Amino acid sequence: MSVTANSGSITDATILETIANNLTSGTATLTAALGIGSAGVGDIDTNIETLDASVTGAGSLFLEEFDAITLLDVDTFNGAITISAGGTITATDVVSGNSAEANDIIITATDGNIIVGLVSAGTTAADVLLTAVTGNIQESGVSDADADIIGEA
């Protein structure tokens, strides 16, 4: 499934979190100029396996996954990233492109691990907060000398 908003945002039109997921598909590719979802009940609710998402302008990304998810390529040009999931999260490539105080990356697995390839919010102002409530935070694949989690020092 692919959804594109070249000059706007991708929004959640449902008010209640109990309504069916906005996206149900194996892989979702989302591209928006001004943001994907919004904080709280405005997040995009999904039941997908893989996410490829980009915010190409000033805007943030807010997503809540039902179970496990692979964040294949998730990035914002100038915005925060907040993702939660009910299962293991594999963060292959998650990048907030402008290291500003408001552009933090927050990833929460309520049940399962967080497996990190790359999560980067830059080194000057943005923070990275990873929380695996019932699991562990692990490096993806073989250990290497490269930085896997990059945030404000």
N, CA, C and O atoms as a GROMACS GRO file, in nm:
protein
  612
    1MET      N    1   0.083  -0.116   0.000
    1MET     CA    2   0.000   0.000   0.000
    1MET      C    3   0.089   0.124   0.000
    1MET      O    4   0.188   0.130   0.072
    2SER      N    5   0.052   0.220  -0.081
    2SER     CA    6   0.128   0.344  -0.090
    2SER      C    7   0.033   0.462  -0.080
    2SER      O    8  -0.069   0.468  -0.149
    3VAL      N    9   0.068   0.559   0.009
    3VAL     CA   10  -0.011   0.680   0.025
    3VAL      C   11   0.084   0.798   0.016
    3VAL      O   12   0.186   0.802   0.084
    4THR      N   13   0.050   0.896  -0.070
    4THR     CA   14   0.137   1.012  -0.090
    4THR      C   15   0.055   1.140  -0.080
    4THR      O   16  -0.053   1.152  -0.138
    5ALA      N   17   0.110   1.237  -0.003
    5ALA     CA   18   0.052   1.371   0.004
    5ALA      C   19   0.164   1.468  -0.030
    5ALA      O   20   0.238   1.513   0.057
    6ASN      N   21   0.176   1.499  -0.159
    6ASN     CA   22   0.288   1.580  -0.207
    6ASN      C   23   0.296   1.720  -0.148
    6ASN      O   24   0.405   1.774  -0.133
    7SER      N   25   0.182   1.779  -0.113
    7SER     CA   26   0.184   1.915  -0.060
    7SER      C   27   0.110   1.927   0.073
    7SER      O   28   0.083   2.038   0.118
    8GLY      N   29   0.077   1.816   0.136
    8GLY     CA   30   0.002   1.820   0.261
    8GLY      C   31   0.046   1.713   0.358
    8GLY      O   32   0.161   1.670   0.357
    9SER      N   33  -0.048   1.669   0.442
    9SER     CA   34  -0.021   1.570   0.547
    9SER      C   35  -0.106   1.446   0.527
    9SER      O   36  -0.207   1.449   0.458
   10ILE      N   37  -0.063   1.339   0.589
   10ILE     CA   38  -0.144   1.217   0.600
   10ILE      C   39  -0.198   1.218   0.742
   10ILE      O   40  -0.121   1.218   0.838
   11THR      N   41  -0.331   1.218   0.757
   11THR     CA   42  -0.392   1.231   0.889
   11THR      C   43  -0.483   1.114   0.922
   11THR      O   44  -0.526   1.040   0.834
   12ASP      N   45  -0.510   1.100   1.052
   12ASP     CA   46  -0.602   0.999   1.104
   12ASP      C   47  -0.735   1.068   1.125
   12ASP      O   48  -0.747   1.154   1.212
   13ALA      N   49  -0.836   1.030   1.048
   13ALA     CA   50  -0.967   1.095   1.058
   13ALA      C   51  -1.052   1.037   1.170
   13ALA      O   52  -1.159   1.091   1.200
   14THR      N   53  -1.008   0.928   1.233
   14THR     CA   54  -1.085   0.869   1.342
   14THR      C   55  -1.044   0.934   1.474
   14THR      O   56  -0.927   0.969   1.493
   15ILE      N   57  -1.139   0.950   1.563
   15ILE     CA   58  -1.112   1.013   1.692
   15ILE      C   59  -1.074   0.910   1.797
   15ILE      O   60  -0.991   0.937   1.884
   16LEU      N   61  -1.134   0.792   1.790
   16LEU     CA   62  -1.113   0.691   1.893
   16LEU      C   63  -1.006   0.590   1.852
   16LEU      O   64  -1.000   0.548   1.737
   17GLU      N   65  -0.922   0.552   1.948
   17GLU     CA   66  -0.819   0.451   1.923
   17GLU      C   67  -0.879   0.311   1.910
   17GLU      O   68  -0.811   0.220   1.863
   18THR      N   69  -1.004   0.292   1.949
   18THR     CA   70  -1.066   0.159   1.945
   18THR      C   71  -1.120   0.123   1.807
   18THR      O   72  -1.156   0.008   1.783
   19ILE      N   73  -1.126   0.218   1.717
   19ILE     CA   74  -1.172   0.191   1.580
   19ILE      C   75  -1.063   0.115   1.506
   19ILE      O   76  -0.945   0.127   1.539
   20ALA      N   77  -1.101   0.038   1.406
   20ALA     CA   78  -1.007  -0.045   1.330
   20ALA      C   79  -0.886   0.036   1.283
   20ALA      O   80  -0.893   0.158   1.268
   21ASN      N   81  -0.776  -0.034   1.260
   21ASN     CA   82  -0.653   0.029   1.216
   21ASN      C   83  -0.672   0.106   1.085
   21ASN      O   84  -0.750   0.066   0.998
   22ASN      N   85  -0.598   0.217   1.072
   22ASN     CA   86  -0.604   0.296   0.950
   22ASN      C   87  -0.542   0.220   0.833
   22ASN      O   88  -0.592   0.226   0.721
   23LEU      N   89  -0.434   0.150   0.859
   23LEU     CA   90  -0.362   0.077   0.753
   23LEU      C   91  -0.344  -0.068   0.793
   23LEU      O   92  -0.296  -0.099   0.902
   24THR      N   93  -0.384  -0.157   0.704
   24THR     CA   94  -0.360  -0.300   0.723
   24THR      C   95  -0.307  -0.354   0.592
   24THR      O   96  -0.380  -0.365   0.493
   25SER      N   97  -0.181  -0.388   0.591
   25SER     CA   98  -0.116  -0.432   0.469
   25SER      C   99   0.018  -0.491   0.507
   25SER      O  100   0.066  -0.466   0.618
   26GLY      N  101   0.079  -0.566   0.419
   26GLY     CA  102   0.213  -0.618   0.447
   26GLY      C  103   0.314  -0.507   0.460
   26GLY      O  104   0.385  -0.499   0.561
   27THR      N  105   0.322  -0.421   0.359
   27THR     CA  106   0.415  -0.309   0.359
   27THR      C  107   0.339  -0.181   0.329
   27THR      O  108   0.256  -0.176   0.237
   28ALA      N  109   0.366  -0.077   0.406
   28ALA     CA  110   0.306   0.055   0.380
   28ALA      C  111   0.416   0.153   0.347
   28ALA      O  112   0.516   0.163   0.419
   29THR      N  113   0.398   0.224   0.237
   29THR     CA  114   0.490   0.331   0.197
   29THR      C  115   0.412   0.462   0.208
   29THR      O  116   0.316   0.485   0.135
   30LEU      N  117   0.455   0.547   0.301
   30LEU     CA  118   0.387   0.674   0.326
   30LEU      C  119   0.483   0.788   0.299
   30LEU      O  120   0.596   0.788   0.348
   31THR      N  121   0.439   0.886   0.220
   31THR     CA  122   0.520   1.003   0.190
   31THR      C  123   0.431   1.126   0.201
   31THR      O  124   0.326   1.133   0.139
   32ALA      N  125   0.476   1.223   0.282
   32ALA     CA  126   0.398   1.346   0.298
   32ALA      C  127   0.491   1.464   0.315
   32ALA      O  128   0.601   1.451   0.370
   33ALA      N  129   0.448   1.578   0.267
   33ALA     CA  130   0.529   1.700   0.277
   33ALA      C  131   0.526   1.759   0.418
   33ALA      O  132   0.627   1.808   0.467
   34LEU      N  133   0.408   1.753   0.484
   34LEU     CA  134   0.392   1.829   0.609
   34LEU      C  135   0.362   1.745   0.732
   34LEU      O  136   0.327   1.800   0.836
   35GLY      N  137   0.376   1.614   0.724
   35GLY     CA  138   0.360   1.531   0.843
   35GLY      C  139   0.277   1.407   0.818
   35GLY      O  140   0.199   1.400   0.722
   36ILE      N  141   0.295   1.310   0.906
   36ILE     CA  142   0.220   1.185   0.902
   36ILE      C  143   0.165   1.163   1.043
   36ILE      O  144   0.240   1.139   1.137
   37GLY      N  145   0.032   1.170   1.056
   37GLY     CA  146  -0.032   1.157   1.187
   37GLY      C  147  -0.007   1.279   1.274
   37GLY      O  148   0.055   1.377   1.231
   38SER      N  149  -0.058   1.271   1.397
   38SER     CA  150  -0.034   1.375   1.497
   38SER      C  151  -0.030   1.308   1.634
   38SER      O  152  -0.066   1.191   1.648
   39ALA      N  153   0.013   1.382   1.734
   39ALA     CA  154   0.031   1.324   1.867
   39ALA      C  155  -0.100   1.273   1.925
   39ALA      O  156  -0.207   1.325   1.893
   40GLY      N  157  -0.091   1.171   2.010
   40GLY     CA  158  -0.209   1.118   2.080
   40GLY      C  159  -0.299   1.038   1.988
   40GLY      O  160  -0.252   0.957   1.909
   41VAL      N  161  -0.429   1.061   1.998
   41VAL     CA  162  -0.525   0.984   1.919
   41VAL      C  163  -0.516   1.013   1.770
   41VAL      O  164  -0.578   0.943   1.690
   42GLY      N  165  -0.441   1.114   1.732
   42GLY     CA  166  -0.422   1.146   1.591
   42GLY      C  167  -0.313   1.068   1.523
   42GLY      O  168  -0.286   1.089   1.405
   43ASP      N  169  -0.248   0.975   1.598
   43ASP     CA  170  -0.143   0.894   1.535
   43ASP      C  171  -0.205   0.800   1.432
   43ASP      O  172  -0.323   0.766   1.441
   44ILE      N  173  -0.125   0.757   1.336
   44ILE     CA  174  -0.172   0.662   1.236
   44ILE      C  175  -0.166   0.523   1.298
   44ILE      O  176  -0.059   0.476   1.338
   45ASP      N  177  -0.282   0.457   1.306
   45ASP     CA  178  -0.292   0.324   1.366
   45ASP      C  179  -0.275   0.219   1.257
   45ASP      O  180  -0.346   0.221   1.156
   46THR      N  181  -0.182   0.126   1.279
   46THR     CA  182  -0.152   0.028   1.174
   46THR      C  183  -0.151  -0.115   1.227
   46THR      O  184  -0.137  -0.139   1.347
   47ASN      N  185  -0.165  -0.207   1.135
   47ASN     CA  186  -0.140  -0.349   1.157
   47ASN      C  187  -0.070  -0.398   1.030
   47ASN      O  188  -0.129  -0.467   0.946
   48ILE      N  189   0.058  -0.360   1.018
   48ILE     CA  190   0.138  -0.389   0.900
   48ILE      C  191   0.267  -0.459   0.942
   48ILE      O  192   0.296  -0.468   1.062
   49GLU      N  193   0.342  -0.508   0.847
   49GLU     CA  194   0.469  -0.574   0.877
   49GLU      C  195   0.587  -0.480   0.860
   49GLU      O  196   0.682  -0.483   0.939
   50THR      N  197   0.583  -0.395   0.756
   50THR     CA  198   0.698  -0.311   0.721
   50THR      C  199   0.652  -0.170   0.689
   50THR      O  200   0.551  -0.149   0.622
   51LEU      N  201   0.729  -0.071   0.739
   51LEU     CA  202   0.699   0.069   0.712
   51LEU      C  203   0.816   0.136   0.642
   51LEU      O  204   0.930   0.126   0.685
   52ASP      N  205   0.784   0.205   0.534
   52ASP     CA  206   0.878   0.293   0.462
   52ASP      C  207   0.806   0.428   0.458
   52ASP      O  208   0.710   0.444   0.384
   53ALA      N  209   0.854   0.525   0.538
   53ALA     CA  210   0.782   0.651   0.551
   53ALA      C  211   0.877   0.769   0.548
   53ALA      O  212   0.985   0.766   0.606
   54SER      N  213   0.834   0.875   0.479
   54SER     CA  214   0.914   0.997   0.469
   54SER      C  215   0.826   1.120   0.482
   54SER      O  216   0.720   1.129   0.421
   55VAL      N  217   0.873   1.214   0.564
   55VAL     CA  218   0.814   1.348   0.568
   55VAL      C  219   0.918   1.438   0.503
   55VAL      O  220   1.027   1.456   0.556
   56THR      N  221   0.882   1.494   0.388
   56THR     CA  222   0.981   1.563   0.304
   56THR      C  223   0.999   1.710   0.338
   56THR      O  224   1.094   1.772   0.291
   57GLY      N  225   0.909   1.767   0.417
   57GLY     CA  226   0.920   1.907   0.458
   57GLY      C  227   0.919   1.918   0.609
   57GLY      O  228   0.960   1.825   0.678
   58ALA      N  229   0.871   2.031   0.660
   58ALA     CA  230   0.862   2.050   0.805
   58ALA      C  231   0.738   1.980   0.856
   58ALA      O  232   0.626   2.021   0.826
   59GLY      N  233   0.758   1.875   0.933
   59GLY     CA  234   0.646   1.798   0.988
   59GLY      C  235   0.696   1.674   1.056
   59GLY      O  236   0.805   1.625   1.027
   60SER      N  237   0.616   1.623   1.147
   60SER     CA  238   0.654   1.507   1.227
   60SER      C  239   0.580   1.382   1.184
   60SER      O  240   0.489   1.388   1.101
   61LEU      N  241   0.619   1.269   1.242
   61LEU     CA  242   0.558   1.140   1.213
   61LEU      C  243   0.517   1.074   1.343
   61LEU      O  244   0.598   1.059   1.434
   62PHE      N  245   0.388   1.035   1.352
   62PHE     CA  246   0.334   0.969   1.470
   62PHE      C  247   0.260   0.843   1.425
   62PHE      O  248   0.168   0.851   1.344
   63LEU      N  249   0.301   0.727   1.477
   63LEU     CA  250   0.243   0.601   1.432
   63LEU      C  251   0.232   0.504   1.549
   63LEU      O  252   0.322   0.497   1.633
   64GLU      N  253   0.122   0.430   1.555
   64GLU     CA  254   0.103   0.325   1.655
   64GLU      C  255   0.072   0.194   1.584
   64GLU      O  256  -0.031   0.182   1.518
   65GLU      N  257   0.162   0.096   1.597
   65GLU     CA  258   0.148  -0.035   1.534
   65GLU      C  259   0.085  -0.134   1.632
   65GLU      O  260   0.116  -0.132   1.751
   66PHE      N  261  -0.003  -0.220   1.582
   66PHE     CA  262  -0.072  -0.319   1.665
   66PHE      C  263   0.024  -0.422   1.724
   66PHE      O  264   0.015  -0.454   1.842
   67ASP      N  265   0.115  -0.476   1.641
   67ASP     CA  266   0.207  -0.578   1.688
   67ASP      C  267   0.348  -0.548   1.637
   67ASP      O  268   0.388  -0.431   1.636
   68ALA      N  269   0.423  -0.646   1.595
   68ALA     CA  270   0.562  -0.625   1.551
   68ALA      C  271   0.568  -0.548   1.420
   68ALA      O  272   0.476  -0.554   1.338
   69ILE      N  273   0.680  -0.475   1.400
   69ILE     CA  274   0.696  -0.396   1.278
   69ILE      C  275   0.845  -0.380   1.246
   69ILE      O  276   0.929  -0.374   1.336
   70THR      N  277   0.874  -0.373   1.117
   70THR     CA  278   1.008  -0.338   1.070
   70THR      C  279   1.003  -0.196   1.014
   70THR      O  280   0.925  -0.167   0.923
   71LEU      N  281   1.086  -0.109   1.070
   71LEU     CA  282   1.098   0.029   1.021
   71LEU      C  283   1.210   0.030   0.919
   71LEU      O  284   1.326   0.055   0.953
   72LEU      N  285   1.174   0.002   0.795
   72LEU     CA  286   1.272  -0.018   0.688
   72LEU      C  287   1.348   0.110   0.657
   72LEU      O  288   1.471   0.110   0.655
   73ASP      N  289   1.277   0.219   0.633
   73ASP     CA  290   1.337   0.348   0.601
   73ASP      C  291   1.237   0.455   0.644
   73ASP      O  292   1.143   0.486   0.571
   74VAL      N  293   1.258   0.511   0.763
   74VAL     CA  294   1.165   0.608   0.820
   74VAL      C  295   1.243   0.736   0.846
   74VAL      O  296   1.341   0.734   0.920
   75ASP      N  297   1.200   0.848   0.786
   75ASP     CA  298   1.276   0.970   0.804
   75ASP      C  299   1.187   1.093   0.796
   75ASP      O  300   1.082   1.094   0.732
   76THR      N  301   1.232   1.198   0.865
   76THR     CA  302   1.170   1.329   0.855
   76THR      C  303   1.279   1.428   0.815
   76THR      O  304   1.394   1.415   0.858
   77PHE      N  305   1.243   1.525   0.734
   77PHE     CA  306   1.336   1.629   0.694
   77PHE      C  307   1.359   1.727   0.810
   77PHE      O  308   1.472   1.766   0.837
   78ASN      N  309   1.248   1.765   0.877
   78ASN     CA  310   1.256   1.858   0.989
   78ASN      C  311   1.138   1.832   1.081
   78ASN      O  312   1.041   1.909   1.082
   79GLY      N  313   1.146   1.723   1.160
   79GLY     CA  314   1.036   1.689   1.249
   79GLY      C  315   1.068   1.571   1.337
   79GLY      O  316   1.163   1.498   1.314
   80ALA      N  317   0.987   1.555   1.440
   80ALA     CA  318   1.003   1.446   1.536
   80ALA      C  319   0.948   1.315   1.478
   80ALA      O  320   0.871   1.316   1.382
   81ILE      N  321   0.990   1.204   1.538
   81ILE     CA  322   0.939   1.072   1.503
   81ILE      C  323   0.897   1.003   1.633
   81ILE      O  324   0.979   0.988   1.724
   82THR      N  325   0.770   0.962   1.641
   82THR     CA  326   0.720   0.889   1.757
   82THR      C  327   0.648   0.764   1.708
   82THR      O  328   0.548   0.773   1.637
   83ILE      N  329   0.701   0.649   1.746
   83ILE     CA  330   0.643   0.521   1.702
   83ILE      C  331   0.632   0.428   1.822
   83ILE      O  332   0.726   0.413   1.900
   84SER      N  333   0.515   0.366   1.836
   84SER     CA  334   0.498   0.263   1.938
   84SER      C  335   0.441   0.139   1.872
   84SER      O  336   0.372   0.147   1.770
   85ALA      N  337   0.473   0.023   1.932
   85ALA     CA  338   0.424  -0.103   1.876
   85ALA      C  339   0.398  -0.202   1.988
   85ALA      O  340   0.463  -0.198   2.092
   86GLY      N  341   0.303  -0.291   1.964
   86GLY     CA  342   0.269  -0.395   2.059
   86GLY      C  343   0.355  -0.518   2.047
   86GLY      O  344   0.327  -0.619   2.112
   87GLY      N  345   0.459  -0.513   1.967
   87GLY     CA  346   0.551  -0.625   1.948
   87GLY      C  347   0.691  -0.574   1.922
   87GLY      O  348   0.720  -0.456   1.944
   88THR      N  349   0.777  -0.662   1.877
   88THR     CA  350   0.916  -0.625   1.849
   88THR      C  351   0.925  -0.523   1.737
   88THR      O  352   0.855  -0.534   1.636
   89ILE      N  353   1.011  -0.425   1.756
   89ILE     CA  354   1.036  -0.323   1.654
   89ILE      C  355   1.178  -0.343   1.601
   89ILE      O  356   1.274  -0.342   1.677
   90THR      N  357   1.190  -0.360   1.470
   90THR     CA  358   1.321  -0.365   1.405
   90THR      C  359   1.341  -0.231   1.336
   90THR      O  360   1.279  -0.202   1.234
   91ALA      N  361   1.430  -0.150   1.395
   91ALA     CA  362   1.455  -0.014   1.344
   91ALA      C  363   1.577  -0.020   1.251
   91ALA      O  364   1.689   0.005   1.294
   92THR      N  365   1.552  -0.053   1.125
   92THR     CA  366   1.659  -0.068   1.028
   92THR      C  367   1.725   0.066   0.996
   92THR      O  368   1.848   0.077   0.996
   93ASP      N  369   1.643   0.169   0.970
   93ASP     CA  370   1.694   0.301   0.932
   93ASP      C  371   1.589   0.405   0.970
   93ASP      O  372   1.491   0.424   0.898
   94VAL      N  373   1.611   0.474   1.084
   94VAL     CA  374   1.518   0.576   1.133
   94VAL      C  375   1.599   0.703   1.156
   94VAL      O  376   1.689   0.704   1.240
   95VAL      N  377   1.566   0.811   1.082
   95VAL     CA  378   1.647   0.933   1.088
   95VAL      C  379   1.559   1.057   1.092
   95VAL      O  380   1.470   1.075   1.009
   96SER      N  381   1.584   1.143   1.191
   96SER     CA  382   1.528   1.277   1.195
   96SER      C  383   1.635   1.368   1.139
   96SER      O  384   1.741   1.385   1.200
   97GLY      N  385   1.609   1.427   1.023
   97GLY     CA  386   1.713   1.494   0.946
   97GLY      C  387   1.764   1.625   0.999
   97GLY      O  388   1.874   1.666   0.962
   98ASN      N  389   1.689   1.693   1.085
   98ASN     CA  390   1.733   1.822   1.136
   98ASN      C  391   1.746   1.811   1.287
   98ASN      O  392   1.645   1.798   1.357
   99SER      N  393   1.867   1.816   1.338
   99SER     CA  394   1.891   1.799   1.481
   99SER      C  395   1.850   1.923   1.558
   99SER      O  396   1.935   2.004   1.598
  100ALA      N  397   1.719   1.939   1.580
  100ALA     CA  398   1.664   2.050   1.657
  100ALA      C  399   1.599   1.993   1.783
  100ALA      O  400   1.561   1.877   1.785
  101GLU      N  401   1.587   2.074   1.886
  101GLU     CA  402   1.532   2.028   2.014
  101GLU      C  403   1.395   1.961   1.999
  101GLU      O  404   1.365   1.866   2.072
  102ALA      N  405   1.314   2.008   1.908
  102ALA     CA  406   1.178   1.953   1.890
  102ALA      C  407   1.174   1.828   1.803
  102ALA      O  408   1.067   1.771   1.783
  103ASN      N  409   1.287   1.784   1.752
  103ASN     CA  410   1.289   1.673   1.655
  103ASN      C  411   1.340   1.543   1.716
  103ASN      O  412   1.420   1.472   1.654
  104ASP      N  413   1.294   1.511   1.836
  104ASP     CA  414   1.334   1.388   1.903
  104ASP      C  415   1.278   1.265   1.831
  104ASP      O  416   1.181   1.273   1.757
  105ILE      N  417   1.342   1.152   1.855
  105ILE     CA  418   1.292   1.022   1.810
  105ILE      C  419   1.255   0.943   1.935
  105ILE      O  420   1.339   0.921   2.022
  106ILE      N  421   1.129   0.900   1.942
  106ILE     CA  422   1.080   0.820   2.055
  106ILE      C  423   1.022   0.690   1.998
  106ILE      O  424   0.925   0.693   1.922
  107ILE      N  425   1.082   0.578   2.035
  107ILE     CA  426   1.036   0.448   1.988
  107ILE      C  427   1.008   0.360   2.110
  107ILE      O  428   1.095   0.343   2.196
  108THR      N  429   0.886   0.306   2.117
  108THR     CA  430   0.845   0.226   2.232
  108THR      C  431   0.786   0.093   2.186
  108THR      O  432   0.692   0.090   2.107
  109ALA      N  433   0.844  -0.016   2.236
  109ALA     CA  434   0.788  -0.150   2.216
  109ALA      C  435   0.722  -0.190   2.347
  109ALA      O  436   0.791  -0.213   2.447
  110THR      N  437   0.588  -0.200   2.348
  110THR     CA  438   0.520  -0.234   2.473
  110THR      C  439   0.531  -0.382   2.505
  110THR      O  440   0.515  -0.421   2.621
  111ASP      N  441   0.560  -0.464   2.407
  111ASP     CA  442   0.580  -0.607   2.428
  111ASP      C  443   0.678  -0.656   2.322
  111ASP      O  444   0.643  -0.667   2.204
  112GLY      N  445   0.800  -0.686   2.362
  112GLY     CA  446   0.900  -0.730   2.266
  112GLY      C  447   1.024  -0.646   2.273
  112GLY      O  448   1.037  -0.558   2.358
  113ASN      N  449   1.114  -0.673   2.183
  113ASN     CA  450   1.244  -0.606   2.178
  113ASN      C  451   1.244  -0.490   2.080
  113ASN      O  452   1.152  -0.473   2.000
  114ILE      N  453   1.350  -0.410   2.089
  114ILE     CA  454   1.382  -0.312   1.985
  114ILE      C  455   1.518  -0.353   1.929
  114ILE      O  456   1.617  -0.357   2.001
  115ILE      N  457   1.519  -0.384   1.800
  115ILE     CA  458   1.642  -0.426   1.732
  115ILE      C  459   1.687  -0.309   1.646
  115ILE      O  460   1.614  -0.266   1.556
  116VAL      N  461   1.807  -0.258   1.674
  116VAL     CA  462   1.852  -0.132   1.613
  116VAL      C  463   1.956  -0.155   1.505
  116VAL      O  464   2.060  -0.217   1.529
  117GLY      N  465   1.927  -0.105   1.385
  117GLY     CA  466   2.025  -0.092   1.278
  117GLY      C  467   2.084   0.047   1.288
  117GLY      O  468   2.203   0.064   1.314
  118LEU      N  469   1.998   0.150   1.265
  118LEU     CA  470   2.037   0.290   1.281
  118LEU      C  471   1.916   0.371   1.327
  118LEU      O  472   1.810   0.366   1.265
  119VAL      N  473   1.934   0.446   1.436
  119VAL     CA  474   1.838   0.544   1.482
  119VAL      C  475   1.917   0.671   1.508
  119VAL      O  476   2.000   0.674   1.598
  120SER      N  477   1.892   0.776   1.428
  120SER     CA  478   1.972   0.897   1.437
  120SER      C  479   1.886   1.023   1.440
  120SER      O  480   1.804   1.046   1.351
  121ALA      N  481   1.908   1.104   1.544
  121ALA     CA  482   1.842   1.233   1.555
  121ALA      C  483   1.945   1.346   1.544
  121ALA      O  484   1.916   1.460   1.581
  122GLY      N  485   2.064   1.316   1.495
  122GLY     CA  486   2.170   1.416   1.488
  122GLY      C  487   2.240   1.430   1.621
  122GLY      O  488   2.201   1.366   1.719
  123THR      N  489   2.342   1.512   1.626
  123THR     CA  490   2.424   1.520   1.748
  123THR      C  491   2.416   1.652   1.822
  123THR      O  492   2.480   1.667   1.926
  124THR      N  493   2.338   1.750   1.773
  124THR     CA  494   2.343   1.882   1.836
  124THR      C  495   2.229   1.911   1.933
  124THR      O  496   2.253   1.975   2.036
  125ALA      N  497   2.106   1.867   1.906
  125ALA     CA  498   1.996   1.910   1.993
  125ALA      C  499   1.889   1.804   2.016
  125ALA      O  500   1.825   1.805   2.121
  126ALA      N  501   1.866   1.714   1.923
  126ALA     CA  502   1.755   1.619   1.934
  126ALA      C  503   1.797   1.495   2.013
  126ALA      O  504   1.913   1.453   2.010
  127ASP      N  505   1.700   1.438   2.084
  127ASP     CA  506   1.725   1.320   2.168
  127ASP      C  507   1.668   1.195   2.102
  127ASP      O  508   1.579   1.202   2.017
  128VAL      N  509   1.720   1.080   2.145
  128VAL     CA  510   1.666   0.950   2.106
  128VAL      C  511   1.626   0.879   2.235
  128VAL      O  512   1.707   0.864   2.326
  129LEU      N  513   1.499   0.835   2.242
  129LEU     CA  514   1.449   0.761   2.356
  129LEU      C  515   1.393   0.629   2.307
  129LEU      O  516   1.291   0.626   2.237
  130LEU      N  517   1.458   0.520   2.344
  130LEU     CA  518   1.412   0.386   2.308
  130LEU      C  519   1.367   0.316   2.435
  130LEU      O  520   1.440   0.312   2.534
  131THR      N  521   1.245   0.259   2.433
  131THR     CA  522   1.192   0.189   2.549
  131THR      C  523   1.135   0.055   2.504
  131THR      O  524   1.044   0.049   2.422
  132ALA      N  525   1.190  -0.054   2.559
  132ALA     CA  526   1.137  -0.187   2.538
  132ALA      C  527   1.079  -0.231   2.672
  132ALA      O  528   1.153  -0.278   2.759
  133VAL      N  529   0.948  -0.216   2.690
  133VAL     CA  530   0.884  -0.235   2.819
  133VAL      C  531   0.907  -0.376   2.874
  133VAL      O  532   0.941  -0.392   2.991
  134THR      N  533   0.890  -0.480   2.792
  134THR     CA  534   0.907  -0.617   2.839
  134THR      C  535   1.024  -0.688   2.773
  134THR      O  536   1.044  -0.808   2.794
  135GLY      N  537   1.101  -0.616   2.694
  135GLY     CA  538   1.210  -0.682   2.620
  135GLY      C  539   1.342  -0.611   2.638
  135GLY      O  540   1.368  -0.547   2.739
  136ASN      N  541   1.427  -0.625   2.537
  136ASN     CA  542   1.561  -0.569   2.538
  136ASN      C  543   1.582  -0.480   2.417
  136ASN      O  544   1.507  -0.486   2.319
  137ILE      N  545   1.686  -0.398   2.424
  137ILE     CA  546   1.731  -0.318   2.311
  137ILE      C  547   1.860  -0.381   2.262
  137ILE      O  548   1.956  -0.393   2.337
  138GLN      N  549   1.861  -0.423   2.135
  138GLN     CA  550   1.972  -0.500   2.080
  138GLN      C  551   2.022  -0.440   1.951
  138GLN      O  552   1.949  -0.370   1.880
  139GLU      N  553   2.149  -0.467   1.920
  139GLU     CA  554   2.204  -0.428   1.791
  139GLU      C  555   2.161  -0.529   1.685
  139GLU      O  556   2.157  -0.650   1.711
  140SER      N  557   2.129  -0.480   1.568
  140SER     CA  558   2.091  -0.566   1.457
  140SER      C  559   2.214  -0.633   1.398
  140SER      O  560   2.315  -0.567   1.374
  141GLY      N  561   2.206  -0.761   1.377
  141GLY     CA  562   2.314  -0.833   1.310
  141GLY      C  563   2.441  -0.842   1.392
  141GLY      O  564   2.436  -0.848   1.515
  142VAL      N  565   2.552  -0.843   1.324
  142VAL     CA  566   2.683  -0.859   1.386
  142VAL      C  567   2.728  -0.726   1.446
  142VAL      O  568   2.710  -0.621   1.385
  143SER      N  569   2.786  -0.731   1.566
  143SER     CA  570   2.838  -0.609   1.629
  143SER      C  571   2.944  -0.547   1.541
  143SER      O  572   3.026  -0.616   1.480
  144ASP      N  573   2.944  -0.413   1.536
  144ASP     CA  574   3.044  -0.340   1.459
  144ASP      C  575   3.080  -0.213   1.534
  144ASP      O  576   3.022  -0.183   1.639
  145ALA      N  577   3.174  -0.140   1.484
  145ALA     CA  578   3.221  -0.018   1.549
  145ALA      C  579   3.137   0.104   1.515
  145ALA      O  580   3.154   0.210   1.576
  146ASP      N  581   3.046   0.093   1.419
  146ASP     CA  582   2.964   0.206   1.377
  146ASP      C  583   2.861   0.242   1.484
  146ASP      O  584   2.810   0.154   1.554
  147ALA      N  585   2.831   0.371   1.497
  147ALA     CA  586   2.727   0.416   1.590
  147ALA      C  587   2.591   0.372   1.539
  147ALA      O  588   2.559   0.390   1.422
  148ASP      N  589   2.512   0.314   1.627
  148ASP     CA  590   2.378   0.266   1.592
  148ASP      C  591   2.269   0.360   1.641
  148ASP      O  592   2.163   0.370   1.579
  149ILE      N  593   2.295   0.428   1.752
  149ILE     CA  594   2.199   0.521   1.811
  149ILE      C  595   2.271   0.656   1.824
  149ILE      O  596   2.370   0.668   1.896
  150ILE      N  597   2.220   0.758   1.754
  150ILE     CA  598   2.286   0.889   1.752
  150ILE      C  599   2.185   0.994   1.797
  150ILE      O  600   2.077   1.007   1.741
  151GLY      N  601   2.224   1.070   1.901
  151GLY     CA  602   2.141   1.178   1.953
  151GLY      C  603   2.226   1.283   2.019
  151GLY      O  604   2.348   1.277   2.017
  152GLU      N  605   2.157   1.380   2.080
  152GLU     CA  606   2.227   1.489   2.149
  152GLU      C  607   2.320   1.432   2.254
  152GLU      O  608   2.282   1.345   2.333
  153ALA      N  609   2.442   1.481   2.256
  153ALA     CA  610   2.542   1.431   2.352
  153ALA      C  611   2.530   1.502   2.484
  153ALA      O  612   2.605   1.474   2.577
   0.00000   0.00000   0.00000
